[in-house]
Amino acid sequence: MGYFDKLKKAMSGFFPVQTREDKDAKAAESVAGPRGLPNIHVLATGGTIAGKQASAGPHYHAGEHGIEALLGAVPTVRGLANISSEQVTNIGSQDMDEKTWLKLVHRVNELLARADVDGIIITHGTDTLEETACFLDLTVPSGKPVVLVGAMRPADAVGADGPANLFDAVVVASSPDSAARGVLVAMNGNVFEARDVTKVSTTAVQAFAAPNFGPLGQVHDGRVFYWRRSDRASARQQPEFDVSGLDKLPAVGIVYGHANAPALPVTALVEAQYRGIVSAGVGNGNLYHEVLAALADAASRGIAVVRSSRVAAGPTMRGIELDDARYGFIAAGTLNPQKARVLLQLALTRTQEPGEIQKMFDYC
Ligand code: ASP
């Protein structure tokens, strides 16, 4: 089966409001670019992949090189796809904010709606890459590949990993097999789903893992091989949340659990009128008794309280050591605290009701 047939097969069913003729016409148009290659658009946001190392020393600045320079380091990608690009911002992802998320999601949705765009790549810093991936996963349709990519070494470092990762991202975004898998992350030869991927090393090039479910696939020699499909991501034919009319998101904070933890961070968020609090609890999302009392009080005032865990793997389950129904808490399942925060922000754009929000966490 050729690229054209595979693309049509992968796309069929993902535009439920369109007729079959519309879908075929769209698929045909989408491969009509020069040389019969897929059209991939790159949105650049900065990060270490665009980082500049001034000297041989370890110090560097993220978000210095423009996207054309990064693409210039991997000329062979032009043999895989027709590549266009634009610079959305150029920052270290420790400075990623919701204004940029909203700008990004509007642009991604605009591009995905175009027949002459087959896939999108977003270059991003690795520090908060998983949060942006999670946000986009919940706010864009999954009919065409959307792939985030970063690097652990600056663009001009010895053994820079950015060019190889960018090449792999083009391979992934160009493959019809990457459609309908939700937002993907290509790093160090692995392909991850946005939901489970997380940064697990501050320095290693093998910086990302999917601790609960493992990678979806791998890239070898310019080809992507998928070993499994996430039922949840592929079920999302339409975006889970529509943020098109929003210019900001509800305020949600995270409180970190530990032995002898004070209630102070919780009371500070309540006083600052946050609409939601995520607890990065201990073990199965457990809470020091003073924190439990403060969160119970917050929930009784109508603040949405989600229990997640500081532990790297495993779900935070409802009602194991703690009676969530009694306190009006929501259990995060396998979403880590930073992703539970993203989902809670989006959930709060629809409802403040804990039962409804719990269903979103159960389904996500
Ligand atoms: N601080 C950098 C960033 O997140 C780290 C990286 O990209 O690897 O932008």
PDB file of N, CA, C and O in Angstrom, residues 11-20 23 237-238:
ATOM      1  N   MET A  11      -6.686   8.480   7.573  1.00  0.00           N
ATOM      2  CA  MET A  11      -7.517   9.665   7.805  1.00  0.00           C
ATOM      3  C   MET A  11      -9.005   9.324   7.842  1.00  0.00           C
ATOM      4  O   MET A  11      -9.793  10.067   8.394  1.00  0.00           O
ATOM      5  N   SER A  12      -9.412   8.207   7.236  1.00  0.00           N
ATOM      6  CA  SER A  12     -10.850   7.956   7.104  1.00  0.00           C
ATOM      7  C   SER A  12     -11.477   7.821   8.484  1.00  0.00           C
ATOM      8  O   SER A  12     -10.946   7.190   9.363  1.00  0.00           O
ATOM      9  N   GLY A  13     -12.635   8.476   8.638  1.00  0.00           N
ATOM     10  CA  GLY A  13     -13.328   8.411   9.922  1.00  0.00           C
ATOM     11  C   GLY A  13     -12.958   9.503  10.884  1.00  0.00           C
ATOM     12  O   GLY A  13     -13.567   9.648  11.932  1.00  0.00           O
ATOM     13  N   PHE A  14     -11.979  10.315  10.560  1.00  0.00           N
ATOM     14  CA  PHE A  14     -11.578  11.351  11.514  1.00  0.00           C
ATOM     15  C   PHE A  14     -12.182  12.702  11.209  1.00  0.00           C
ATOM     16  O   PHE A  14     -11.885  13.676  11.882  1.00  0.00           O
ATOM     17  N   PHE A  15     -13.018  12.763  10.182  1.00  0.00           N
ATOM     18  CA  PHE A  15     -13.734  13.995   9.869  1.00  0.00           C
ATOM     19  C   PHE A  15     -15.217  13.648   9.781  1.00  0.00           C
ATOM     20  O   PHE A  15     -15.796  13.603   8.706  1.00  0.00           O
ATOM     21  N   PRO A  16     -15.837  13.335  10.951  1.00  0.00           N
ATOM     22  CA  PRO A  16     -17.169  12.763  10.931  1.00  0.00           C
ATOM     23  C   PRO A  16     -18.220  13.638  10.258  1.00  0.00           C
ATOM     24  O   PRO A  16     -19.216  13.119   9.791  1.00  0.00           O
ATOM     25  N   VAL A  17     -18.006  14.957  10.190  1.00  0.00           N
ATOM     26  CA  VAL A  17     -19.039  15.793   9.588  1.00  0.00           C
ATOM     27  C   VAL A  17     -18.874  15.871   8.068  1.00  0.00           C
ATOM     28  O   VAL A  17     -19.695  16.443   7.387  1.00  0.00           O
ATOM     29  N   GLN A  18     -17.813  15.287   7.531  1.00  0.00           N
ATOM     30  CA  GLN A  18     -17.597  15.390   6.093  1.00  0.00           C
ATOM     31  C   GLN A  18     -18.063  14.136   5.375  1.00  0.00           C
ATOM     32  O   GLN A  18     -18.137  13.066   5.957  1.00  0.00           O
ATOM     33  N   THR A  19     -18.381  14.285   4.100  1.00  0.00           N
ATOM     34  CA  THR A  19     -18.768  13.122   3.299  1.00  0.00           C
ATOM     35  C   THR A  19     -17.499  12.374   2.898  1.00  0.00           C
ATOM     36  O   THR A  19     -16.387  12.898   3.009  1.00  0.00           O
ATOM     37  N   ARG A  20     -17.676  11.145   2.405  1.00  0.00           N
ATOM     38  CA  ARG A  20     -16.521  10.377   1.923  1.00  0.00           C
ATOM     39  C   ARG A  20     -15.794  11.129   0.808  1.00  0.00           C
ATOM     40  O   ARG A  20     -14.567  11.159   0.772  1.00  0.00           O
ATOM     41  N   LYS A  23     -13.647  13.710   2.221  1.00  0.00           N
ATOM     42  CA  LYS A  23     -12.447  13.155   2.844  1.00  0.00           C
ATOM     43  C   LYS A  23     -11.421  12.773   1.788  1.00  0.00           C
ATOM     44  O   LYS A  23     -10.237  13.034   1.934  1.00  0.00           O
ATOM     45  N   GLN A 237     -11.375  11.834  18.415  1.00  0.00           N
ATOM     46  CA  GLN A 237     -11.455  12.298  17.029  1.00  0.00           C
ATOM     47  C   GLN A 237     -11.609  13.809  16.969  1.00  0.00           C
ATOM     48  O   GLN A 237     -11.207  14.447  16.003  1.00  0.00           O
ATOM     49  N   GLN A 238     -12.219  14.357  17.985  1.00  0.00           N
ATOM     50  CA  GLN A 238     -12.386  15.815  18.088  1.00  0.00           C
ATOM     51  C   GLN A 238     -11.605  16.269  19.319  1.00  0.00           C
ATOM     52  O   GLN A 238     -11.419  15.482  20.246  1.00  0.00           O
TER      53      GLN A 238
END
